[in-house]
């Protein structure tokens, strides 16, 4: 990762490069394709925050945050506050292990703080080659599993 790493909003110039981004074949079960995420962002413009992870001229990943949404997982918890966090995260197969994932999570959490949020939430599927260790390493506390068999991770941004 270089000093030019940054998040960029989708534009007519970069959107196809974002859609072409692929994780390793065995990782595909852990994250939806970028085109699907962009379609979901299109229909949830008020809560989705899709961003390309770029470095120099390269699109190296994709991250999508959500802000202030009641979680399906909290449906049985009366009064549960709306959450903010990571909706999608994918770093291109050839660009993993260089710090882009950590960079994107930090940037999302900075945006949550900027909007007054105090916690960052994420869900993941457990399994060989999955992202669990990555999130635990970044400080997320594992809560769950949820009813869908996913794990819910939470990071306190006030510490
Ligand atoms: C999970 C993912 C986003 C991580 O991105 P990345 O750019 O490779 O991660 P980074 O290089 O920023 O790694 C940050 C730290 O986590 C560690 N790490 C990353 N992936 C890891 C894994 N699968 N297992 C163990 N440690 C891992 C790194 O070694 C690094 O550790 P450090 O503290 O020693 O530096 C990436 O592997 C990916 O896109 N996976 C496929 C899609 C996916 O699972 N997305 C998440 C959906 S919820």
PDB file of C-alpha atoms and ligand atoms in Angstrom:
ATOM      1  CA  UNK A   1       0.000   0.000   0.000  1.00  0.00           C
ATOM      2  CA  UNK A   2       1.334   3.465  -0.833  1.00  0.00           C
ATOM      3  CA  UNK A   3       0.629   6.957   0.479  1.00  0.00           C
ATOM      4  CA  UNK A   4      -1.789   7.482  -2.417  1.00  0.00           C
ATOM      5  CA  UNK A   5      -4.287   4.921  -1.070  1.00  0.00           C
ATOM      6  CA  UNK A   6      -7.718   6.514  -0.808  1.00  0.00           C
ATOM      7  CA  UNK A   7     -11.458   5.875  -1.045  1.00  0.00           C
ATOM      8  CA  UNK A   8     -13.302   7.157  -4.110  1.00  0.00           C
ATOM      9  CA  UNK A   9     -17.028   7.408  -4.740  1.00  0.00           C
ATOM     10  CA  UNK A  10     -18.274   5.455  -7.776  1.00  0.00           C
ATOM     11  CA  UNK A  11     -18.199   7.573 -10.970  1.00  0.00           C
ATOM     12  CA  UNK A  12     -18.879   6.912 -14.665  1.00  0.00           C
ATOM     13  CA  UNK A  13     -15.093   6.612 -15.102  1.00  0.00           C
ATOM     14  CA  UNK A  14     -14.400   4.011 -12.416  1.00  0.00           C
ATOM     15  CA  UNK A  15     -17.607   2.006 -12.034  1.00  0.00           C
ATOM     16  CA  UNK A  16     -16.702  -0.745 -14.523  1.00  0.00           C
ATOM     17  CA  UNK A  17     -13.264  -1.220 -12.953  1.00  0.00           C
ATOM     18  CA  UNK A  18     -15.084  -1.657  -9.629  1.00  0.00           C
ATOM     19  CA  UNK A  19     -17.426  -4.275 -11.133  1.00  0.00           C
ATOM     20  CA  UNK A  20     -14.428  -6.174 -12.565  1.00  0.00           C
ATOM     21  CA  UNK A  21     -12.894  -6.581  -9.126  1.00  0.00           C
ATOM     22  CA  UNK A  22     -12.654 -10.194  -7.956  1.00  0.00           C
ATOM     23  CA  UNK A  23     -11.657 -11.946  -4.755  1.00  0.00           C
ATOM     24  CA  UNK A  24     -10.087 -15.427  -4.915  1.00  0.00           C
ATOM     25  CA  UNK A  25     -12.504 -18.152  -6.143  1.00  0.00           C
ATOM     26  CA  UNK A  26     -12.662 -19.830  -2.711  1.00  0.00           C
ATOM     27  CA  UNK A  27     -13.520 -16.461  -1.082  1.00  0.00           C
ATOM     28  CA  UNK A  28     -16.561 -15.739  -3.266  1.00  0.00           C
ATOM     29  CA  UNK A  29     -18.934 -17.340  -0.765  1.00  0.00           C
ATOM     30  CA  UNK A  30     -17.960 -14.701   1.824  1.00  0.00           C
ATOM     31  CA  UNK A  31     -18.867 -11.551  -0.106  1.00  0.00           C
ATOM     32  CA  UNK A  32     -21.377 -10.470  -2.782  1.00  0.00           C
ATOM     33  CA  UNK A  33     -20.100  -9.257  -6.179  1.00  0.00           C
ATOM     34  CA  UNK A  34     -19.413  -5.511  -6.395  1.00  0.00           C
ATOM     35  CA  UNK A  35     -22.148  -5.075  -9.032  1.00  0.00           C
ATOM     36  CA  UNK A  36     -24.720  -6.456  -6.559  1.00  0.00           C
ATOM     37  CA  UNK A  37     -23.487  -4.096  -3.842  1.00  0.00           C
ATOM     38  CA  UNK A  38     -23.752  -1.129  -6.199  1.00  0.00           C
ATOM     39  CA  UNK A  39     -27.295  -2.175  -7.125  1.00  0.00           C
ATOM     40  CA  UNK A  40     -28.202  -2.327  -3.417  1.00  0.00           C
ATOM     41  CA  UNK A  41     -26.567   1.064  -2.861  1.00  0.00           C
ATOM     42  CA  UNK A  42     -28.709   2.438  -5.705  1.00  0.00           C
ATOM     43  CA  UNK A  43     -31.932   1.403  -3.979  1.00  0.00           C
ATOM     44  CA  UNK A  44     -30.762   2.430  -0.485  1.00  0.00           C
ATOM     45  CA  UNK A  45     -29.208   5.827  -1.255  1.00  0.00           C
ATOM     46  CA  UNK A  46     -29.973   7.186   2.214  1.00  0.00           C
ATOM     47  CA  UNK A  47     -28.120   4.501   4.175  1.00  0.00           C
ATOM     48  CA  UNK A  48     -25.481   2.972   1.836  1.00  0.00           C
ATOM     49  CA  UNK A  49     -22.023   4.463   1.382  1.00  0.00           C
ATOM     50  CA  UNK A  50     -20.205   2.602  -1.419  1.00  0.00           C
ATOM     51  CA  UNK A  51     -16.543   3.444  -2.037  1.00  0.00           C
ATOM     52  CA  UNK A  52     -13.753   2.110  -4.246  1.00  0.00           C
ATOM     53  CA  UNK A  53     -10.415   1.497  -2.563  1.00  0.00           C
ATOM     54  CA  UNK A  54      -7.869   3.033  -4.927  1.00  0.00           C
ATOM     55  CA  UNK A  55      -4.097   3.315  -4.940  1.00  0.00           C
ATOM     56  CA  UNK A  56      -2.497   5.394  -7.654  1.00  0.00           C
ATOM     57  CA  UNK A  57      -4.356   4.461 -10.844  1.00  0.00           C
ATOM     58  CA  UNK A  58      -5.456   1.052  -9.537  1.00  0.00           C
ATOM     59  CA  UNK A  59      -8.796   0.011  -8.079  1.00  0.00           C
ATOM     60  CA  UNK A  60      -7.680  -2.496  -5.425  1.00  0.00           C
ATOM     61  CA  UNK A  61     -10.890  -3.062  -3.480  1.00  0.00           C
ATOM     62  CA  UNK A  62     -14.432  -2.098  -2.618  1.00  0.00           C
ATOM     63  CA  UNK A  63     -16.048  -1.200   0.676  1.00  0.00           C
ATOM     64  CA  UNK A  64     -19.639  -0.290   1.477  1.00  0.00           C
ATOM     65  CA  UNK A  65     -20.709   1.167   4.800  1.00  0.00           C
ATOM     66  CA  UNK A  66     -24.226   1.559   6.176  1.00  0.00           C
ATOM     67  CA  UNK A  67     -25.254   4.304   8.538  1.00  0.00           C
ATOM     68  CA  UNK A  68     -28.003   4.384  11.123  1.00  0.00           C
ATOM     69  CA  UNK A  69     -29.987   1.302  10.140  1.00  0.00           C
ATOM     70  CA  UNK A  70     -31.998  -0.955  12.483  1.00  0.00           C
ATOM     71  CA  UNK A  71     -30.400  -4.416  12.119  1.00  0.00           C
ATOM     72  CA  UNK A  72     -32.424  -7.526  11.198  1.00  0.00           C
ATOM     73  CA  UNK A  73     -30.448  -9.240  13.947  1.00  0.00           C
ATOM     74  CA  UNK A  74     -31.909  -6.837  16.514  1.00  0.00           C
ATOM     75  CA  UNK A  75     -35.513  -7.504  15.498  1.00  0.00           C
ATOM     76  CA  UNK A  76     -36.170  -9.320  18.791  1.00  0.00           C
ATOM     77  CA  UNK A  77     -34.461  -6.710  20.953  1.00  0.00           C
ATOM     78  CA  UNK A  78     -36.981  -3.953  21.707  1.00  0.00           C
ATOM     79  CA  UNK A  79     -35.380  -0.525  21.740  1.00  0.00           C
ATOM     80  CA  UNK A  80     -32.162  -1.694  20.057  1.00  0.00           C
ATOM     81  CA  UNK A  81     -30.472   1.378  18.575  1.00  0.00           C
ATOM     82  CA  UNK A  82     -29.792   1.697  14.853  1.00  0.00           C
ATOM     83  CA  UNK A  83     -26.327   0.506  13.866  1.00  0.00           C
ATOM     84  CA  UNK A  84     -23.618   1.704  11.519  1.00  0.00           C
ATOM     85  CA  UNK A  85     -20.782  -0.320  10.099  1.00  0.00           C
ATOM     86  CA  UNK A  86     -19.428  -2.373   7.250  1.00  0.00           C
ATOM     87  CA  UNK A  87     -21.897  -3.771   4.764  1.00  0.00           C
ATOM     88  CA  UNK A  88     -19.398  -5.133   2.216  1.00  0.00           C
ATOM     89  CA  UNK A  89     -15.630  -5.345   1.979  1.00  0.00           C
ATOM     90  CA  UNK A  90     -13.565  -6.974  -0.750  1.00  0.00           C
ATOM     91  CA  UNK A  91      -9.908  -6.580  -1.624  1.00  0.00           C
ATOM     92  CA  UNK A  92      -8.854  -7.915  -5.055  1.00  0.00           C
ATOM     93  CA  UNK A  93      -7.219 -11.335  -4.907  1.00  0.00           C
ATOM     94  CA  UNK A  94      -3.795 -10.030  -5.987  1.00  0.00           C
ATOM     95  CA  UNK A  95      -3.895  -7.053  -3.591  1.00  0.00           C
ATOM     96  CA  UNK A  96      -4.639  -8.820  -0.306  1.00  0.00           C
ATOM     97  CA  UNK A  97      -2.241  -8.796   2.629  1.00  0.00           C
ATOM     98  CA  UNK A  98      -0.953  -5.285   1.826  1.00  0.00           C
ATOM     99  CA  UNK A  99      -3.017  -3.320   4.341  1.00  0.00           C
ATOM    100  CA  UNK A 100      -5.879  -2.178   2.077  1.00  0.00           C
ATOM    101  CA  UNK A 101      -8.538  -3.982   4.121  1.00  0.00           C
ATOM    102  CA  UNK A 102      -7.386  -2.354   7.349  1.00  0.00           C
ATOM    103  CA  UNK A 103      -7.166   1.022   5.593  1.00  0.00           C
ATOM    104  CA  UNK A 104     -10.768   0.727   4.333  1.00  0.00           C
ATOM    105  CA  UNK A 105     -12.158  -0.338   7.728  1.00  0.00           C
ATOM    106  CA  UNK A 106     -10.413   2.589   9.417  1.00  0.00           C
ATOM    107  CA  UNK A 107     -11.748   5.014   6.814  1.00  0.00           C
ATOM    108  CA  UNK A 108     -15.309   3.734   7.304  1.00  0.00           C
ATOM    109  CA  UNK A 109     -14.970   3.998  11.081  1.00  0.00           C
ATOM    110  CA  UNK A 110     -13.683   7.550  10.720  1.00  0.00           C
ATOM    111  CA  UNK A 111     -16.810   8.369   8.709  1.00  0.00           C
ATOM    112  CA  UNK A 112     -19.039   6.757  11.367  1.00  0.00           C
ATOM    113  CA  UNK A 113     -17.362   8.921  14.037  1.00  0.00           C
ATOM    114  CA  UNK A 114     -17.727  12.013  11.866  1.00  0.00           C
ATOM    115  CA  UNK A 115     -21.489  11.321  11.742  1.00  0.00           C
ATOM    116  CA  UNK A 116     -21.639  10.983  15.520  1.00  0.00           C
ATOM    117  CA  UNK A 117     -21.627   7.173  15.724  1.00  0.00           C
ATOM    118  CA  UNK A 118     -19.951   5.372  18.599  1.00  0.00           C
ATOM    119  CA  UNK A 119     -19.829   1.756  17.364  1.00  0.00           C
ATOM    120  CA  UNK A 120     -18.946  -0.085  14.173  1.00  0.00           C
ATOM    121  CA  UNK A 121     -20.791  -3.323  13.363  1.00  0.00           C
ATOM    122  CA  UNK A 122     -20.086  -6.039  10.835  1.00  0.00           C
ATOM    123  CA  UNK A 123     -21.380  -9.542  10.156  1.00  0.00           C
ATOM    124  CA  UNK A 124     -19.436 -12.385   8.595  1.00  0.00           C
ATOM    125  CA  UNK A 125     -19.806 -16.043   7.758  1.00  0.00           C
ATOM    126  CA  UNK A 126     -17.468 -18.307   9.673  1.00  0.00           C
ATOM    127  CA  UNK A 127     -15.394 -20.799   7.710  1.00  0.00           C
ATOM    128  CA  UNK A 128     -12.022 -21.741   6.327  1.00  0.00           C
ATOM    129  CA  UNK A 129     -10.542 -18.767   4.454  1.00  0.00           C
ATOM    130  CA  UNK A 130     -13.135 -16.371   5.885  1.00  0.00           C
ATOM    131  CA  UNK A 131     -12.533 -12.876   7.289  1.00  0.00           C
ATOM    132  CA  UNK A 132     -13.040 -13.633  11.002  1.00  0.00           C
ATOM    133  CA  UNK A 133      -9.367 -13.344  11.991  1.00  0.00           C
ATOM    134  CA  UNK A 134      -9.057 -10.122  10.044  1.00  0.00           C
ATOM    135  CA  UNK A 135     -11.883  -8.464  12.014  1.00  0.00           C
ATOM    136  CA  UNK A 136     -10.694  -9.816  15.367  1.00  0.00           C
ATOM    137  CA  UNK A 137      -7.220  -8.469  14.619  1.00  0.00           C
ATOM    138  CA  UNK A 138      -8.708  -5.037  13.975  1.00  0.00           C
ATOM    139  CA  UNK A 139     -10.290  -5.131  17.439  1.00  0.00           C
ATOM    140  CA  UNK A 140     -13.842  -6.262  16.682  1.00  0.00           C
ATOM    141  CA  UNK A 141     -15.480  -8.205  19.494  1.00  0.00           C
ATOM    142  CA  UNK A 142     -17.314 -11.284  18.321  1.00  0.00           C
ATOM    143  CA  UNK A 143     -20.985 -11.455  19.362  1.00  0.00           C
ATOM    144  CA  UNK A 144     -23.264 -14.090  18.001  1.00  0.00           C
ATOM    145  CA  UNK A 145     -23.813 -16.298  16.105  1.00  0.00           C
ATOM    146  CA  UNK A 146     -27.020 -14.768  14.806  1.00  0.00           C
ATOM    147  CA  UNK A 147     -30.108 -16.669  13.727  1.00  0.00           C
ATOM    148  CA  UNK A 148     -28.748 -16.786  10.161  1.00  0.00           C
ATOM    149  CA  UNK A 149     -25.585 -18.504  11.376  1.00  0.00           C
ATOM    150  CA  UNK A 150     -23.525 -15.364  10.814  1.00  0.00           C
ATOM    151  CA  UNK A 151     -21.300 -13.775  13.424  1.00  0.00           C
ATOM    152  CA  UNK A 152     -21.818 -10.203  14.477  1.00  0.00           C
ATOM    153  CA  UNK A 153     -18.725  -8.169  15.297  1.00  0.00           C
ATOM    154  CA  UNK A 154     -18.691  -4.871  17.092  1.00  0.00           C
ATOM    155  CA  UNK A 155     -15.978  -2.281  17.692  1.00  0.00           C
ATOM    156  CA  UNK A 156     -16.321   0.492  20.276  1.00  0.00           C
ATOM    157  CA  UNK A 157     -15.151   3.680  18.547  1.00  0.00           C
ATOM    158  CA  UNK A 158     -15.056   5.744  21.719  1.00  0.00           C
ATOM    159  CA  UNK A 159     -11.985   3.984  23.127  1.00  0.00           C
TER     160      UNK A 159
HETATM  161  C1  LIG B   1     -10.830  -9.993   4.502  1.00  0.00           C
HETATM  162  C2  LIG B   1     -10.099  -9.029   3.551  1.00  0.00           C
HETATM  163  C3  LIG B   1     -11.002  -7.824   3.259  1.00  0.00           C
HETATM  164  C4  LIG B   1      -8.806  -8.567   4.213  1.00  0.00           C
HETATM  165  O1  LIG B   1      -8.199  -7.575   3.404  1.00  0.00           O
HETATM  166  P1  LIG B   1      -6.599  -7.433   3.286  1.00  0.00           P
HETATM  167  O2  LIG B   1      -6.320  -6.202   2.512  1.00  0.00           O
HETATM  168  O3  LIG B   1      -6.018  -8.697   2.791  1.00  0.00           O
HETATM  169  O4  LIG B   1      -6.197  -7.251   4.839  1.00  0.00           O
HETATM  170  P2  LIG B   1      -4.958  -6.393   5.426  1.00  0.00           P
HETATM  171  O5  LIG B   1      -3.778  -6.613   4.538  1.00  0.00           O
HETATM  172  O6  LIG B   1      -5.396  -5.003   5.671  1.00  0.00           O
HETATM  173  O7  LIG B   1      -4.743  -7.175   6.803  1.00  0.00           O
HETATM  174  C5  LIG B   1      -4.820  -6.576   8.081  1.00  0.00           C
HETATM  175  C6  LIG B   1      -4.374  -7.608   9.109  1.00  0.00           C
HETATM  176  O8  LIG B   1      -5.273  -8.728   9.116  1.00  0.00           O
HETATM  177  C7  LIG B   1      -4.569  -9.930   8.807  1.00  0.00           C
HETATM  178  N1  LIG B   1      -5.426 -10.753   7.972  1.00  0.00           N
HETATM  179  C8  LIG B   1      -6.053 -10.412   6.837  1.00  0.00           C
HETATM  180  N2  LIG B   1      -6.779 -11.433   6.371  1.00  0.00           N
HETATM  181  C9  LIG B   1      -6.613 -12.441   7.247  1.00  0.00           C
HETATM  182  C10 LIG B   1      -7.112 -13.758   7.324  1.00  0.00           C
HETATM  183  N3  LIG B   1      -7.957 -14.266   6.414  1.00  0.00           N
HETATM  184  N4  LIG B   1      -6.716 -14.547   8.369  1.00  0.00           N
HETATM  185  C11 LIG B   1      -5.855 -14.059   9.297  1.00  0.00           C
HETATM  186  N5  LIG B   1      -5.363 -12.805   9.284  1.00  0.00           N
HETATM  187  C12 LIG B   1      -5.742 -12.018   8.269  1.00  0.00           C
HETATM  188  C13 LIG B   1      -3.331  -9.485   8.078  1.00  0.00           C
HETATM  189  O9  LIG B   1      -2.304 -10.446   8.185  1.00  0.00           O
HETATM  190  C14 LIG B   1      -3.000  -8.197   8.789  1.00  0.00           C
HETATM  191  O10 LIG B   1      -2.371  -8.487  10.029  1.00  0.00           O
HETATM  192  P3  LIG B   1      -1.250  -7.567  10.742  1.00  0.00           P
HETATM  193  O11 LIG B   1      -1.953  -6.995  11.913  1.00  0.00           O
HETATM  194  O12 LIG B   1      -0.210  -8.538  11.086  1.00  0.00           O
HETATM  195  O13 LIG B   1      -0.804  -6.557   9.750  1.00  0.00           O
HETATM  196  C15 LIG B   1      -9.725  -9.738   2.210  1.00  0.00           C
HETATM  197  O14 LIG B   1      -9.003 -10.929   2.504  1.00  0.00           O
HETATM  198  C16 LIG B   1     -10.902 -10.106   1.338  1.00  0.00           C
HETATM  199  O15 LIG B   1     -11.330  -9.315   0.505  1.00  0.00           O
HETATM  200  N6  LIG B   1     -11.438 -11.345   1.514  1.00  0.00           N
HETATM  201  C17 LIG B   1     -12.508 -11.867   0.672  1.00  0.00           C
HETATM  202  C18 LIG B   1     -13.848 -11.183   0.909  1.00  0.00           C
HETATM  203  C19 LIG B   1     -14.294 -11.176   2.362  1.00  0.00           C
HETATM  204  O16 LIG B   1     -14.215 -12.156   3.089  1.00  0.00           O
HETATM  205  N7  LIG B   1     -14.798  -9.993   2.779  1.00  0.00           N
HETATM  206  C20 LIG B   1     -15.339  -9.770   4.098  1.00  0.00           C
HETATM  207  C21 LIG B   1     -16.830  -9.957   4.068  1.00  0.00           C
HETATM  208  S1  LIG B   1     -17.572  -9.672   5.665  1.00  0.00           S
END
